[in-house]
Amino acid sequence: PNIGNVAVTSSSPMTWRITFVSEVGYVDSLGIESNKVRDSGSDTVGDATLSLVSAGSIPLSAAYGSKLVTDLDELPSLRYVIRDLVPGQQYFVRVSSGNRVGLSSRRLTAPAALAPPVQKPGLPVSLFHDEAPPFLRVWSESSLLVQIGPPVYDGGAPLTYFVVEWDKSSSFDSGQHGASLGSARTSA
């Protein structure tokens, strides 16, 4: 049976390198069904021998994940949600199908790649504790100090600034045209 996709190259006459270019899983042994090499006219021109040149491996730089979905009857539809991705990072996705004989070739999705969108950052927090709001205290007889911590989630992009607003009303509409009384932009 076919156990995977291969690429065949010839480094010299009568020498071929067969490289498996698809994931084949564990293969107990590999053999040649017939060791006769034939030309295009079906005449025998020699014998073939099989030898392992190098054991295959997945390079460390090939950082990818996969998920084997086995319980198809439990799925309302054939789909899989890939979670915990980095916003703004493009991800390529491919899919193969399998049965008791093995896996099919992999097929790229359409489109072949997408990136989770970069989003607005989360709420600012206390400089001292991630679950508390920014801390406000008296700085002088006529000023207040706001101590701001970065949000737990930056939205997938570097945080660049904060906007601090103040007002005499908790509805922040005492200024002109229903805006806050004052605001300032400060670097993150």
Tab-separated table of N, CA and C in Angstrom, residues 9 13 45 57 64 127 151 182:
chain	number	residue	atom	x	y	z
A	9	THR	N	14.455	11.980	-6.705
A	9	THR	CA	15.506	12.722	-7.400
A	9	THR	C	16.600	11.751	-7.785
A	13	PRO	N	23.365	8.543	-12.638
A	13	PRO	CA	22.656	7.482	-13.368
A	13	PRO	C	22.532	6.234	-12.488
A	45	VAL	N	16.570	-3.698	-17.210
A	45	VAL	CA	17.907	-3.136	-17.385
A	45	VAL	C	18.774	-3.339	-16.150
A	57	SER	N	13.306	13.023	10.079
A	57	SER	CA	12.855	13.659	11.310
A	57	SER	C	12.227	14.992	10.947
A	64	TYR	N	4.852	23.501	14.293
A	64	TYR	CA	3.445	23.455	13.961
A	64	TYR	C	2.756	22.523	14.925
A	127	LEU	N	-1.319	49.372	38.919
A	127	LEU	CA	0.112	49.121	38.783
A	127	LEU	C	0.558	48.017	39.736
A	151	PRO	N	-2.813	46.730	30.575
A	151	PRO	CA	-3.866	45.719	30.580
A	151	PRO	C	-3.276	44.317	30.517
A	182	GLY	N	-11.737	67.261	31.228
A	182	GLY	CA	-10.365	67.308	30.734
A	182	GLY	C	-9.840	65.928	30.416
